[in-house]
Amino acid sequence: MSARPVKRSLTLRGHRTSVSLEDAFWHAFREIAAAEDKPLNVLAAEIDEKRGIEAGLASAIRVYILQYYKDRLLPAPASVTGGDGQAS
Protein backbone atom coordinates (compact mmCIF):
# COMPACT_ATOMS: atom_id res chain seq x y z
CA MET A 1 0.00 0.00 0.00
CA SER A 2 1.18 3.45 -0.85
CA ALA A 3 1.76 5.95 1.94
CA ARG A 4 1.25 8.77 -0.55
CA PRO A 5 -2.26 10.19 -0.83
CA VAL A 6 -4.30 9.08 -3.84
CA LYS A 7 -6.84 11.51 -5.28
CA ARG A 8 -10.25 10.09 -6.18
CA SER A 9 -13.48 11.72 -7.25
CA LEU A 10 -16.66 11.56 -5.20
CA THR A 11 -20.12 12.92 -5.90
CA LEU A 12 -21.72 14.62 -2.90
CA ARG A 13 -25.36 15.56 -3.40
CA GLY A 14 -24.85 15.91 -7.16
CA HIS A 15 -21.58 17.87 -6.88
CA ARG A 16 -18.27 16.29 -7.97
CA THR A 17 -15.30 16.78 -5.68
CA SER A 18 -11.86 15.22 -5.28
CA VAL A 19 -10.50 13.77 -2.07
CA SER A 20 -6.91 12.71 -1.41
CA LEU A 21 -6.45 9.83 1.03
CA GLU A 22 -3.76 7.23 1.55
CA ASP A 23 -4.52 3.73 0.22
CA ALA A 24 -5.08 2.38 3.73
CA PHE A 25 -7.77 5.00 4.35
CA TRP A 26 -9.46 4.37 0.98
CA HIS A 27 -9.54 0.66 1.79
CA ALA A 28 -10.98 1.28 5.27
CA PHE A 29 -13.49 3.80 3.90
CA ARG A 30 -14.80 1.29 1.33
CA GLU A 31 -14.89 -1.41 4.02
CA ILE A 32 -16.97 0.79 6.34
CA ALA A 33 -19.35 1.80 3.54
CA ALA A 34 -19.92 -1.89 2.73
CA ALA A 35 -20.43 -2.76 6.41
CA GLU A 36 -22.96 0.08 6.74
CA ASP A 37 -24.60 -0.98 3.44
CA LYS A 38 -24.16 2.52 1.99
CA PRO A 39 -22.62 3.67 -1.28
CA LEU A 40 -19.29 5.42 -0.72
CA ASN A 41 -20.71 8.70 -2.05
CA VAL A 42 -23.60 8.58 0.44
CA LEU A 43 -21.28 7.95 3.39
CA ALA A 44 -18.97 10.75 2.20
CA ALA A 45 -21.95 13.12 1.92
CA GLU A 46 -23.03 12.26 5.49
CA ILE A 47 -19.51 12.97 6.78
CA ASP A 48 -19.40 16.19 4.76
CA GLU A 49 -22.69 17.40 6.28
CA LYS A 50 -21.43 16.80 9.83
CA ARG A 51 -17.94 18.27 9.51
CA GLY A 52 -17.15 21.71 10.74
CA ILE A 53 -16.09 24.43 8.35
CA GLU A 54 -12.57 24.34 9.81
CA ALA A 55 -12.04 20.70 8.75
CA GLY A 56 -11.33 19.60 5.21
CA LEU A 57 -13.28 16.64 3.83
CA ALA A 58 -10.22 14.36 3.69
CA SER A 59 -9.44 15.10 7.35
CA ALA A 60 -13.08 14.56 8.32
CA ILE A 61 -13.08 11.18 6.56
CA ARG A 62 -9.86 10.13 8.34
CA VAL A 63 -11.32 11.11 11.72
CA TYR A 64 -14.57 9.27 10.91
CA ILE A 65 -12.61 6.11 10.04
CA LEU A 66 -10.55 6.33 13.23
CA GLN A 67 -13.66 6.87 15.37
CA TYR A 68 -15.55 4.07 13.61
CA TYR A 69 -12.88 1.48 14.41
CA LYS A 70 -12.16 2.92 17.85
CA ASP A 71 -15.85 2.58 18.77
CA ARG A 72 -15.76 -1.08 17.77
CA LEU A 73 -12.45 -2.01 19.43
CA LEU A 74 -12.59 -0.23 22.77
CA PRO A 75 -15.03 -1.23 25.50
CA ALA A 76 -17.67 1.30 26.46
CA PRO A 77 -16.66 3.42 29.46
CA ALA A 78 -17.94 2.24 32.83
CA SER A 79 -21.03 4.01 34.11
CA VAL A 80 -20.38 6.79 36.61
CA THR A 81 -23.84 6.59 38.14
CA GLY A 82 -24.71 4.78 41.31
CA GLY A 83 -27.55 2.32 41.69
CA ASP A 84 -30.04 5.18 42.04
CA GLY A 85 -29.14 6.62 38.63
CA GLN A 86 -27.42 9.63 40.17
CA ALA A 87 -23.81 10.54 39.45
CA SER A 88 -21.43 9.55 42.23
mmCIF file with all atom_site columns, C-alpha atoms in Angstrom:
data_model
loop_
_atom_site.group_PDB
_atom_site.id
_atom_site.type_symbol
_atom_site.label_atom_id
_atom_site.label_alt_id
_atom_site.label_comp_id
_atom_site.label_asym_id
_atom_site.label_entity_id
_atom_site.label_seq_id
_atom_site.pdbx_PDB_ins_code
_atom_site.Cartn_x
_atom_site.Cartn_y
_atom_site.Cartn_z
_atom_site.occupancy
_atom_site.B_iso_or_equiv
_atom_site.pdbx_formal_charge
_atom_site.auth_seq_id
_atom_site.auth_comp_id
_atom_site.auth_asym_id
_atom_site.auth_atom_id
_atom_site.pdbx_PDB_model_num
ATOM 1  C CA . MET A 1 1  ? 0.000   0.000  0.000  1.00 0.00 ? 1  MET A CA 1
ATOM 2  C CA . SER A 1 2  ? 1.176   3.448  -0.846 1.00 0.00 ? 2  SER A CA 1
ATOM 3  C CA . ALA A 1 3  ? 1.761   5.949  1.936  1.00 0.00 ? 3  ALA A CA 1
ATOM 4  C CA . ARG A 1 4  ? 1.246   8.768  -0.554 1.00 0.00 ? 4  ARG A CA 1
ATOM 5  C CA . PRO A 1 5  ? -2.265  10.187 -0.833 1.00 0.00 ? 5  PRO A CA 1
ATOM 6  C CA . VAL A 1 6  ? -4.298  9.080  -3.841 1.00 0.00 ? 6  VAL A CA 1
ATOM 7  C CA . LYS A 1 7  ? -6.839  11.508 -5.284 1.00 0.00 ? 7  LYS A CA 1
ATOM 8  C CA . ARG A 1 8  ? -10.246 10.086 -6.178 1.00 0.00 ? 8  ARG A CA 1
ATOM 9  C CA . SER A 1 9  ? -13.481 11.724 -7.255 1.00 0.00 ? 9  SER A CA 1
ATOM 10 C CA . LEU A 1 10 ? -16.660 11.558 -5.204 1.00 0.00 ? 10 LEU A CA 1
ATOM 11 C CA . THR A 1 11 ? -20.125 12.917 -5.903 1.00 0.00 ? 11 THR A CA 1
ATOM 12 C CA . LEU A 1 12 ? -21.716 14.616 -2.903 1.00 0.00 ? 12 LEU A CA 1
ATOM 13 C CA . ARG A 1 13 ? -25.356 15.557 -3.405 1.00 0.00 ? 13 ARG A CA 1
ATOM 14 C CA . GLY A 1 14 ? -24.850 15.913 -7.160 1.00 0.00 ? 14 GLY A CA 1
ATOM 15 C CA . HIS A 1 15 ? -21.577 17.868 -6.878 1.00 0.00 ? 15 HIS A CA 1
ATOM 16 C CA . ARG A 1 16 ? -18.272 16.288 -7.974 1.00 0.00 ? 16 ARG A CA 1
ATOM 17 C CA . THR A 1 17 ? -15.297 16.779 -5.679 1.00 0.00 ? 17 THR A CA 1
ATOM 18 C CA . SER A 1 18 ? -11.864 15.217 -5.283 1.00 0.00 ? 18 SER A CA 1
ATOM 19 C CA . VAL A 1 19 ? -10.504 13.772 -2.067 1.00 0.00 ? 19 VAL A CA 1
ATOM 20 C CA . SER A 1 20 ? -6.914  12.710 -1.410 1.00 0.00 ? 20 SER A CA 1
ATOM 21 C CA . LEU A 1 21 ? -6.451  9.832  1.029  1.00 0.00 ? 21 LEU A CA 1
ATOM 22 C CA . GLU A 1 22 ? -3.758  7.228  1.552  1.00 0.00 ? 22 GLU A CA 1
ATOM 23 C CA . ASP A 1 23 ? -4.515  3.728  0.218  1.00 0.00 ? 23 ASP A CA 1
ATOM 24 C CA . ALA A 1 24 ? -5.084  2.375  3.734  1.00 0.00 ? 24 ALA A CA 1
ATOM 25 C CA . PHE A 1 25 ? -7.766  5.005  4.348  1.00 0.00 ? 25 PHE A CA 1
ATOM 26 C CA . TRP A 1 26 ? -9.455  4.370  0.977  1.00 0.00 ? 26 TRP A CA 1
ATOM 27 C CA . HIS A 1 27 ? -9.544  0.657  1.791  1.00 0.00 ? 27 HIS A CA 1
ATOM 28 C CA . ALA A 1 28 ? -10.978 1.280  5.272  1.00 0.00 ? 28 ALA A CA 1
ATOM 29 C CA . PHE A 1 29 ? -13.489 3.799  3.897  1.00 0.00 ? 29 PHE A CA 1
ATOM 30 C CA . ARG A 1 30 ? -14.798 1.292  1.333  1.00 0.00 ? 30 ARG A CA 1
ATOM 31 C CA . GLU A 1 31 ? -14.891 -1.413 4.023  1.00 0.00 ? 31 GLU A CA 1
ATOM 32 C CA . ILE A 1 32 ? -16.974 0.792  6.343  1.00 0.00 ? 32 ILE A CA 1
ATOM 33 C CA . ALA A 1 33 ? -19.349 1.800  3.543  1.00 0.00 ? 33 ALA A CA 1
ATOM 34 C CA . ALA A 1 34 ? -19.917 -1.887 2.727  1.00 0.00 ? 34 ALA A CA 1
ATOM 35 C CA . ALA A 1 35 ? -20.433 -2.760 6.409  1.00 0.00 ? 35 ALA A CA 1
ATOM 36 C CA . GLU A 1 36 ? -22.962 0.075  6.735  1.00 0.00 ? 36 GLU A CA 1
ATOM 37 C CA . ASP A 1 37 ? -24.595 -0.980 3.443  1.00 0.00 ? 37 ASP A CA 1
ATOM 38 C CA . LYS A 1 38 ? -24.159 2.519  1.990  1.00 0.00 ? 38 LYS A CA 1
ATOM 39 C CA . PRO A 1 39 ? -22.622 3.673  -1.275 1.00 0.00 ? 39 PRO A CA 1
ATOM 40 C CA . LEU A 1 40 ? -19.289 5.422  -0.719 1.00 0.00 ? 40 LEU A CA 1
ATOM 41 C CA . ASN A 1 41 ? -20.710 8.702  -2.050 1.00 0.00 ? 41 ASN A CA 1
ATOM 42 C CA . VAL A 1 42 ? -23.604 8.581  0.435  1.00 0.00 ? 42 VAL A CA 1
ATOM 43 C CA . LEU A 1 43 ? -21.281 7.954  3.388  1.00 0.00 ? 43 LEU A CA 1
ATOM 44 C CA . ALA A 1 44 ? -18.969 10.747 2.197  1.00 0.00 ? 44 ALA A CA 1
ATOM 45 C CA . ALA A 1 45 ? -21.949 13.119 1.921  1.00 0.00 ? 45 ALA A CA 1
ATOM 46 C CA . GLU A 1 46 ? -23.026 12.261 5.488  1.00 0.00 ? 46 GLU A CA 1
ATOM 47 C CA . ILE A 1 47 ? -19.515 12.965 6.776  1.00 0.00 ? 47 ILE A CA 1
ATOM 48 C CA . ASP A 1 48 ? -19.404 16.190 4.758  1.00 0.00 ? 48 ASP A CA 1
ATOM 49 C CA . GLU A 1 49 ? -22.693 17.400 6.282  1.00 0.00 ? 49 GLU A CA 1
ATOM 50 C CA . LYS A 1 50 ? -21.426 16.801 9.831  1.00 0.00 ? 50 LYS A CA 1
ATOM 51 C CA . ARG A 1 51 ? -17.935 18.268 9.507  1.00 0.00 ? 51 ARG A CA 1
ATOM 52 C CA . GLY A 1 52 ? -17.150 21.715 10.742 1.00 0.00 ? 52 GLY A CA 1
ATOM 53 C CA . ILE A 1 53 ? -16.087 24.433 8.349  1.00 0.00 ? 53 ILE A CA 1
ATOM 54 C CA . GLU A 1 54 ? -12.569 24.341 9.808  1.00 0.00 ? 54 GLU A CA 1
ATOM 55 C CA . ALA A 1 55 ? -12.042 20.704 8.753  1.00 0.00 ? 55 ALA A CA 1
ATOM 56 C CA . GLY A 1 56 ? -11.335 19.598 5.206  1.00 0.00 ? 56 GLY A CA 1
ATOM 57 C CA . LEU A 1 57 ? -13.277 16.644 3.829  1.00 0.00 ? 57 LEU A CA 1
ATOM 58 C CA . ALA A 1 58 ? -10.223 14.360 3.693  1.00 0.00 ? 58 ALA A CA 1
ATOM 59 C CA . SER A 1 59 ? -9.445  15.102 7.349  1.00 0.00 ? 59 SER A CA 1
ATOM 60 C CA . ALA A 1 60 ? -13.081 14.565 8.323  1.00 0.00 ? 60 ALA A CA 1
ATOM 61 C CA . ILE A 1 61 ? -13.077 11.180 6.564  1.00 0.00 ? 61 ILE A CA 1
ATOM 62 C CA . ARG A 1 62 ? -9.864  10.127 8.341  1.00 0.00 ? 62 ARG A CA 1
ATOM 63 C CA . VAL A 1 63 ? -11.319 11.113 11.721 1.00 0.00 ? 63 VAL A CA 1
ATOM 64 C CA . TYR A 1 64 ? -14.568 9.271  10.908 1.00 0.00 ? 64 TYR A CA 1
ATOM 65 C CA . ILE A 1 65 ? -12.614 6.112  10.040 1.00 0.00 ? 65 ILE A CA 1
ATOM 66 C CA . LEU A 1 66 ? -10.555 6.328  13.231 1.00 0.00 ? 66 LEU A CA 1
ATOM 67 C CA . GLN A 1 67 ? -13.663 6.873  15.371 1.00 0.00 ? 67 GLN A CA 1
ATOM 68 C CA . TYR A 1 68 ? -15.553 4.066  13.607 1.00 0.00 ? 68 TYR A CA 1
ATOM 69 C CA . TYR A 1 69 ? -12.885 1.485  14.408 1.00 0.00 ? 69 TYR A CA 1
ATOM 70 C CA . LYS A 1 70 ? -12.161 2.922  17.849 1.00 0.00 ? 70 LYS A CA 1
ATOM 71 C CA . ASP A 1 71 ? -15.850 2.579  18.775 1.00 0.00 ? 71 ASP A CA 1
ATOM 72 C CA . ARG A 1 72 ? -15.755 -1.084 17.767 1.00 0.00 ? 72 ARG A CA 1
ATOM 73 C CA . LEU A 1 73 ? -12.452 -2.006 19.435 1.00 0.00 ? 73 LEU A CA 1
ATOM 74 C CA . LEU A 1 74 ? -12.593 -0.228 22.770 1.00 0.00 ? 74 LEU A CA 1
ATOM 75 C CA . PRO A 1 75 ? -15.028 -1.225 25.505 1.00 0.00 ? 75 PRO A CA 1
ATOM 76 C CA . ALA A 1 76 ? -17.673 1.305  26.460 1.00 0.00 ? 76 ALA A CA 1
ATOM 77 C CA . PRO A 1 77 ? -16.656 3.421  29.461 1.00 0.00 ? 77 PRO A CA 1
ATOM 78 C CA . ALA A 1 78 ? -17.944 2.243  32.834 1.00 0.00 ? 78 ALA A CA 1
ATOM 79 C CA . SER A 1 79 ? -21.027 4.014  34.110 1.00 0.00 ? 79 SER A CA 1
ATOM 80 C CA . VAL A 1 80 ? -20.375 6.789  36.613 1.00 0.00 ? 80 VAL A CA 1
ATOM 81 C CA . THR A 1 81 ? -23.839 6.586  38.135 1.00 0.00 ? 81 THR A CA 1
ATOM 82 C CA . GLY A 1 82 ? -24.706 4.776  41.309 1.00 0.00 ? 82 GLY A CA 1
ATOM 83 C CA . GLY A 1 83 ? -27.552 2.316  41.691 1.00 0.00 ? 83 GLY A CA 1
ATOM 84 C CA . ASP A 1 84 ? -30.038 5.181  42.042 1.00 0.00 ? 84 ASP A CA 1
ATOM 85 C CA . GLY A 1 85 ? -29.142 6.616  38.627 1.00 0.00 ? 85 GLY A CA 1
ATOM 86 C CA . GLN A 1 86 ? -27.416 9.633  40.172 1.00 0.00 ? 86 GLN A CA 1
ATOM 87 C CA . ALA A 1 87 ? -23.810 10.544 39.451 1.00 0.00 ? 87 ALA A CA 1
ATOM 88 C CA . SER A 1 88 ? -21.428 9.546  42.226 1.00 0.00 ? 88 SER A CA 1
#
